[in-house]
Structure formats: structure tokens, C-alpha cells
Amino acid sequence: MKSISERTGFILGIAVKCIRYYGWRQKPTHRCITGTRSRCCSILLGKMLPDEETDRLSTLLWKVIEEAFEYSAEAHKDHGQSIPAKDSLYDFIQRRCNEELKDEREQDTLLQMSEMWGAYVGEPVWKQSLRFAWMEECCGGEEMFVASNYSAIMDRISKAATDKAEILLGKRVVSVRTPKERTSGQKVCVTTDDGSIREFDEVVMSTPLGWLKKYPDCFIPSLPPRLTSAIDNLKLSQLEKVFITFPTAFWIEDKTNDSFPSYTNWLRPRYAEETNPHHWPQEIWNLAAFSPPNNHPTILFYLYGDCSRHINSDCTPQAILATEWLKDELNGHGSYCNFQTGIEEADKDVEAFKEGCVERRLWFCGEHAAPFEECGTVAGAYLSGESTGVKVAGLYGLKA
Ligand SMILES: Cc1cc2nc3c(=O)[nH]c(=O)nc-3n(C[C@H](O)[C@H](O)[C@H](O)COP(=O)(O)OP(=O)(O)OC[C@H]3O[C@@H](n4cnc5c(N)ncnc54)[C@H](O)[C@@H]3O)c2cc1C
């Protein structure tokens, strides 16, 4: 089978697109991060909306989303109890939209635009818990787009491990036996699928949330109830990308003055009943809009929620590359955790992972154990590993 880069002609960052600016941490990699020409466009009923309307409504939409973050952060001071668990971000946007806009057509357009939230969290905006919207706030603030690929960032964040640790590849963990008490003097035993057993003073589990959901019995004895319910409560979203590469970027007519938008959003298309009876919105990034040498004659589609599930089960792309995280056990059969309507204590669930089972010499890290504002991101996964490392080192009197 051909590799991704053989099929598309270049190395793709298939998992990530944006990095929230995080102080010094991204500085070494700034040189590989460039912006795109940032023209965005929205297609309503098959026709492009005027730029002025797209800009005005999307600015208003982000203002309302920021308000929702503030509203839920304020409610969080009282443990979020003033916001019913079933309320969604969409409910909030709908309320504010009616207050902000008089024109019914504009109200409807803004609500349709709000569906782009799906491509951030991987599930529709009406599934986003309003009570825990504050935990998604990393989608606000300054964002960067990686125009090349993630390799420079991977090199940087894996350096400590590749320099100093013994890394065993091609082995899957199948069980983790922990002592009941730290003082017992027993070690943690990890068994891999080749039958080998290794002993460790401390173990940090970085398997994805979806893997923990699938194999709760891999821990002996079972995990404490707070962690078991955190694994149950936090949901996984379904975000996928599809890259379609052409011999040339035929959609750019004037190569010297590229005016094709870098981002296009087809708002709830109702005019393709045969191929899209559920009117799933479609959004594309035009990778030809990058500056050289990172521009490619490629269109990148973002798919989420039911649309992702549909593509995964029904389509067999041949000339295009479609990620299939849903089928990948090592990725936990999903993209990353999110906080859906109905969840009661998402913050405490994440806290449970962050605390781990110190008594049992067992720790957790990954995007689901990240600082609240960084859950679901690479930066969050990295930070969770780093802070767990600091805690473990501290137990042994070591300075990190
Ligand atoms: C389509 C998509 C778009 C995204 N966009 C962005 C973005 O723009 N910005 C951003 O910051 N993040 C983005 N993310 C999220 C980001 O990719 C994840 O949050 C991050 O990779 C999670 O890191 P992790 O270490 O928790 O888990 P993973 O990266 O899933 O790492 C888990 C590791 O555990 C290994 N493993 C699994 N099971 C076992 C086992 N039994 N034994 C041994 N090893 C095992 C796996 O092989 C894997 O290496 C996106 C994700 C997707 C799917």
C-alpha cells in the first residue's frame, strides 16, 4: 500500500491544523508556521454571500461565542449549576442571535454559520455543552496554521524522550497490574501483546481516551470509581479530514493574483438531496493558498459528526486520501474528548485523569488529561505529560 506522501506527493499533517499560541513553547518552531491568505467565503443556497455579510456575521458569531465562554465561566464559579446540563452552545447562539439581528434571513444565516463549530470539536454545535463551553475556550485567542507539516514540532516535543528514554515500538500494552498501596514496595507490571512483562516504579498511561473506554479491564485491580466514571462520562468526537490532490490548482484562474478564498463553507446545503440528504455543511481549505514552498494543488475537507461516520462506513475513496480515525484502535477510535450536552462534571472528570492513582503508582496523560483550556489538543497532550513528569520526579526528590 502506498504511503500518504506517495499518494499525495508531499508530507501532510493529517491530524492537526492549528496551534494555539502558547508563550515560549512554539517559538522554536515559528519558522515552520506561516499564515494563509485569509479570505473566507460562505456559500448560501448555492450562491456566494457578499464578503461584507460574511465578515460582519462571522465577526458577530465569534463575539457571541466569546460571550458564551464568559457566561459558562461565570456559571462555573457556582459549579455550573445555573446552566442546565442539557443546554447547548447552539441554544445560547440562537438566543443572542435573535437579540442582535432583526432580519430573519440574517438570523438564519448566522445560525447556519455557527455549524462551523463542528469542525473545531468534531460534533455538531447543538451537542456542545453550554455549561462546559469554557473548557473549549482554546478555540478562541490567537491561532496559528501549520502550512508545512508537524514534523518540526514532533522533533521538538519528543526530544527529551528520544534523547534519554528507551523506546520500544511495535508493542501494545494489554494489561497493567498496580500495587494497591504505594508503601507495599511492589512495582507496576506492564504486559505487552508479545507476552513480555516489564516492571516499573511508576507508570504513566498515555493511551487515548477511546482505548481506555474499550479496555477498562486492562487495569488490575480495577480503576477507582471516580476514574472509571470519568472514562465513561467524557465523550469522543469524530473529526476527519479528506485531502483531494489534483495535477494543478485548476480553481485558481489567475496564478499571479490568487483571489480564490483560502476557506469556503457551504452552509447547510439543501440543493443536493441525492448526495447529501441530511444537508451536512461542507467546508474546505484551499492548500494552494499557502505561500511557496508549502502550497499544494490540494483541497482539504473537514468532516465531523454523522457526516464522518457516513463517509467511514459507506465510502471507499480511491483517488483521494480520507483519514479513518474511527477505525483506528491506537487512536482510540475517535479524534479527541469533548464536552457534550448532558455531562454533569466534565471538569472533575478531567481532574480525575490529571490526579491519576498516586497510591498505585499509576498516572495518566494525553489530551483528555490536559489543562482545561488545552483539552483535545497536541499542546494539551504535551503539557499533561510534562506536568505528570514533574509530579513523578518530585516524588523522587528530583528537579524537572
Ligand atoms: C482530524 C483531527 C484534527 C485535529 N486538529 C487539531 C488541531 O488543529 N490542533 C491541535 O492541537 N490538535 C488537533 N487534533 C487533536 C490532536 O491530534 C490530539 O489531541 C493529540 O494528538 C492527542 O495526543 P495524545 O498523546 O493524547 O494521544 P495520541 O496522539 O492518540 O497518542 C496515543 C499513543 O498511544 C499509542 N497507543 C494506543 N494504544 C496503545 C497500546 N495498547 N499500547 C501502546 N501504545 C498504544 C498510539 O499508537 C499513540 O501513539 C486533531 C485531531 C484530529 C483527529
mmCIF file of N, CA, C and O in Angstrom, residues 9-48:
data_model
loop_
_atom_site.group_PDB
_atom_site.id
_atom_site.type_symbol
_atom_site.label_atom_id
_atom_site.label_comp_id
_atom_site.label_asym_id
_atom_site.label_seq_id
_atom_site.Cartn_x
_atom_site.Cartn_y
_atom_site.Cartn_z
ATOM 1 N N GLY A 9 2.062 13.153 -2.910
ATOM 2 C CA GLY A 9 3.237 13.853 -3.412
ATOM 3 C C GLY A 9 3.898 14.747 -2.383
ATOM 4 O O GLY A 9 4.863 15.423 -2.666
ATOM 5 N N PHE A 10 3.392 14.789 -1.160
ATOM 6 C CA PHE A 10 4.034 15.591 -0.124
ATOM 7 C C PHE A 10 3.600 15.083 1.242
ATOM 8 O O PHE A 10 2.647 14.312 1.350
ATOM 9 N N ILE A 11 4.334 15.512 2.275
ATOM 10 C CA ILE A 11 4.005 15.047 3.621
ATOM 11 C C ILE A 11 2.884 15.908 4.176
ATOM 12 O O ILE A 11 2.941 17.128 4.121
ATOM 13 N N LEU A 12 1.858 15.252 4.709
ATOM 14 C CA LEU A 12 0.713 16.004 5.216
ATOM 15 C C LEU A 12 0.655 15.943 6.723
ATOM 16 O O LEU A 12 0.993 14.936 7.317
ATOM 17 N N GLY A 13 0.187 17.036 7.330
ATOM 18 C CA GLY A 13 -0.133 16.980 8.758
ATOM 19 C C GLY A 13 -1.559 16.484 8.840
ATOM 20 O O GLY A 13 -2.474 17.274 8.805
ATOM 21 N N ILE A 14 -1.766 15.144 8.893
ATOM 22 C CA ILE A 14 -3.142 14.673 8.786
ATOM 23 C C ILE A 14 -3.927 14.853 10.067
ATOM 24 O O ILE A 14 -5.127 14.759 10.055
ATOM 25 N N ALA A 15 -3.259 15.085 11.175
ATOM 26 C CA ALA A 15 -4.054 15.178 12.398
ATOM 27 C C ALA A 15 -4.302 16.608 12.823
ATOM 28 O O ALA A 15 -5.297 16.893 13.447
ATOM 29 N N VAL A 16 -3.410 17.497 12.520
ATOM 30 C CA VAL A 16 -3.541 18.809 13.144
ATOM 31 C C VAL A 16 -3.494 19.930 12.133
ATOM 32 O O VAL A 16 -2.925 19.813 11.073
ATOM 33 N N LYS A 17 -4.123 21.013 12.485
ATOM 34 C CA LYS A 17 -4.064 22.147 11.589
ATOM 35 C C LYS A 17 -3.663 23.417 12.303
ATOM 36 O O LYS A 17 -2.988 24.242 11.780
ATOM 37 N N CYS A 18 -4.089 23.562 13.549
ATOM 38 C CA CYS A 18 -3.847 24.860 14.162
ATOM 39 C C CYS A 18 -3.194 24.692 15.521
ATOM 40 O O CYS A 18 -3.335 23.684 16.175
ATOM 41 N N ILE A 19 -2.469 25.708 15.893
ATOM 42 C CA ILE A 19 -1.811 25.682 17.184
ATOM 43 C C ILE A 19 -2.212 26.932 17.907
ATOM 44 O O ILE A 19 -2.118 28.015 17.361
ATOM 45 N N ARG A 20 -2.659 26.766 19.098
ATOM 46 C CA ARG A 20 -2.920 27.963 19.861
ATOM 47 C C ARG A 20 -1.576 28.476 20.336
ATOM 48 O O ARG A 20 -0.729 27.725 20.771
ATOM 49 N N TYR A 21 -1.393 29.772 20.229
ATOM 50 C CA TYR A 21 -0.129 30.336 20.654
ATOM 51 C C TYR A 21 0.060 30.057 22.132
ATOM 52 O O TYR A 21 -0.811 30.309 22.939
ATOM 53 N N TYR A 22 1.170 29.476 22.497
ATOM 54 C CA TYR A 22 1.364 29.135 23.888
ATOM 55 C C TYR A 22 2.719 29.633 24.370
ATOM 56 O O TYR A 22 3.662 28.876 24.543
ATOM 57 N N GLY A 23 2.813 30.961 24.571
ATOM 58 C CA GLY A 23 4.019 31.555 25.131
ATOM 59 C C GLY A 23 5.261 31.092 24.389
ATOM 60 O O GLY A 23 5.287 31.035 23.175
ATOM 61 N N TRP A 24 6.275 30.706 25.122
ATOM 62 C CA TRP A 24 7.557 30.370 24.524
ATOM 63 C C TRP A 24 7.527 29.039 23.803
ATOM 64 O O TRP A 24 8.371 28.722 23.003
ATOM 65 N N ARG A 25 6.536 28.215 24.134
ATOM 66 C CA ARG A 25 6.625 26.823 23.712
ATOM 67 C C ARG A 25 6.718 26.639 22.203
ATOM 68 O O ARG A 25 7.363 25.731 21.730
ATOM 69 N N GLN A 26 6.036 27.488 21.433
ATOM 70 C CA GLN A 26 6.089 27.282 19.996
ATOM 71 C C GLN A 26 7.222 28.061 19.325
ATOM 72 O O GLN A 26 7.434 27.924 18.156
ATOM 73 N N LYS A 27 7.940 28.879 20.130
ATOM 74 C CA LYS A 27 8.913 29.752 19.479
ATOM 75 C C LYS A 27 9.926 29.009 18.613
ATOM 76 O O LYS A 27 10.182 29.431 17.505
ATOM 77 N N PRO A 28 10.479 27.863 19.072
ATOM 78 C CA PRO A 28 11.468 27.213 18.223
ATOM 79 C C PRO A 28 10.890 26.796 16.877
ATOM 80 O O PRO A 28 11.623 26.511 15.948
ATOM 81 N N THR A 29 9.600 26.707 16.782
ATOM 82 C CA THR A 29 9.025 26.201 15.539
ATOM 83 C C THR A 29 8.371 27.290 14.709
ATOM 84 O O THR A 29 7.758 27.013 13.694
ATOM 85 N N HIS A 30 8.512 28.533 15.142
ATOM 86 C CA HIS A 30 7.861 29.607 14.397
ATOM 87 C C HIS A 30 8.237 29.609 12.930
ATOM 88 O O HIS A 30 7.444 29.949 12.078
ATOM 89 N N ARG A 31 9.479 29.194 12.658
ATOM 90 C CA ARG A 31 9.910 29.299 11.267
ATOM 91 C C ARG A 31 9.109 28.384 10.343
ATOM 92 O O ARG A 31 9.042 28.602 9.154
ATOM 93 N N CYS A 32 8.486 27.329 10.905
ATOM 94 C CA CYS A 32 7.730 26.447 10.011
ATOM 95 C C CYS A 32 6.250 26.813 9.989
ATOM 96 O O CYS A 32 5.439 26.128 9.415
ATOM 97 N N ILE A 33 5.900 27.893 10.647
ATOM 98 C CA ILE A 33 4.489 28.253 10.686
ATOM 99 C C ILE A 33 4.269 29.519 9.864
ATOM 100 O O ILE A 33 4.881 30.529 10.115
ATOM 101 N N THR A 34 3.436 29.427 8.878
ATOM 102 C CA THR A 34 3.141 30.635 8.118
ATOM 103 C C THR A 34 1.638 30.795 8.024
ATOM 104 O O THR A 34 0.898 29.844 8.199
ATOM 105 N N GLY A 35 1.196 31.965 7.735
ATOM 106 C CA GLY A 35 -0.246 32.180 7.611
ATOM 107 C C GLY A 35 -0.711 31.842 6.206
ATOM 108 O O GLY A 35 0.069 31.592 5.308
ATOM 109 N N THR A 36 -2.015 31.802 6.022
ATOM 110 C CA THR A 36 -2.560 31.643 4.678
ATOM 111 C C THR A 36 -3.093 33.000 4.264
ATOM 112 O O THR A 36 -3.311 33.853 5.094
ATOM 113 N N ARG A 37 -3.329 33.154 2.975
ATOM 114 C CA ARG A 37 -4.111 34.325 2.588
ATOM 115 C C ARG A 37 -5.481 34.064 3.174
ATOM 116 O O ARG A 37 -6.053 33.009 2.968
ATOM 117 N N SER A 38 -5.996 35.021 3.918
ATOM 118 C CA SER A 38 -7.053 34.617 4.830
ATOM 119 C C SER A 38 -8.466 34.926 4.349
ATOM 120 O O SER A 38 -9.362 35.062 5.127
ATOM 121 N N ARG A 39 -8.671 35.044 3.052
ATOM 122 C CA ARG A 39 -10.034 35.348 2.626
ATOM 123 C C ARG A 39 -10.936 34.130 2.873
ATOM 124 O O ARG A 39 -10.603 33.000 2.552
ATOM 125 N N CYS A 40 -12.094 34.381 3.500
ATOM 126 C CA CYS A 40 -13.028 33.296 3.784
ATOM 127 C C CYS A 40 -14.298 33.560 3.001
ATOM 128 O O CYS A 40 -14.642 34.706 2.743
ATOM 129 N N CYS A 41 -14.987 32.500 2.628
ATOM 130 C CA CYS A 41 -16.256 32.771 1.975
ATOM 131 C C CYS A 41 -17.305 31.753 2.391
ATOM 132 O O CYS A 41 -16.994 30.634 2.774
ATOM 133 N N SER A 42 -18.565 32.186 2.372
ATOM 134 C CA SER A 42 -19.663 31.306 2.744
ATOM 135 C C SER A 42 -20.597 31.182 1.557
ATOM 136 O O SER A 42 -20.881 32.166 0.872
ATOM 137 N N ILE A 43 -21.061 29.954 1.334
ATOM 138 C CA ILE A 43 -21.983 29.716 0.224
ATOM 139 C C ILE A 43 -23.345 29.403 0.824
ATOM 140 O O ILE A 43 -23.478 28.443 1.595
ATOM 141 N N LEU A 44 -24.334 30.220 0.477
ATOM 142 C CA LEU A 44 -25.687 30.001 0.982
ATOM 143 C C LEU A 44 -26.574 29.693 -0.215
ATOM 144 O O LEU A 44 -26.575 30.438 -1.195
ATOM 145 N N LEU A 45 -27.324 28.601 -0.130
ATOM 146 C CA LEU A 45 -28.216 28.196 -1.219
ATOM 147 C C LEU A 45 -27.498 28.195 -2.567
ATOM 148 O O LEU A 45 -28.039 28.628 -3.579
ATOM 149 N N GLY A 46 -26.259 27.741 -2.557
ATOM 150 C CA GLY A 46 -25.509 27.624 -3.809
ATOM 151 C C GLY A 46 -24.912 28.928 -4.307
ATOM 152 O O GLY A 46 -24.257 28.954 -5.342
ATOM 153 N N LYS A 47 -25.132 30.033 -3.571
ATOM 154 C CA LYS A 47 -24.579 31.324 -4.029
ATOM 155 C C LYS A 47 -23.640 31.885 -2.971
ATOM 156 O O LYS A 47 -23.907 31.777 -1.772
ATOM 157 N N MET A 48 -22.560 32.512 -3.463
ATOM 158 C CA MET A 48 -21.595 33.077 -2.523
ATOM 159 C C MET A 48 -22.188 34.298 -1.819
ATOM 160 O O MET A 48 -22.774 35.167 -2.477
#
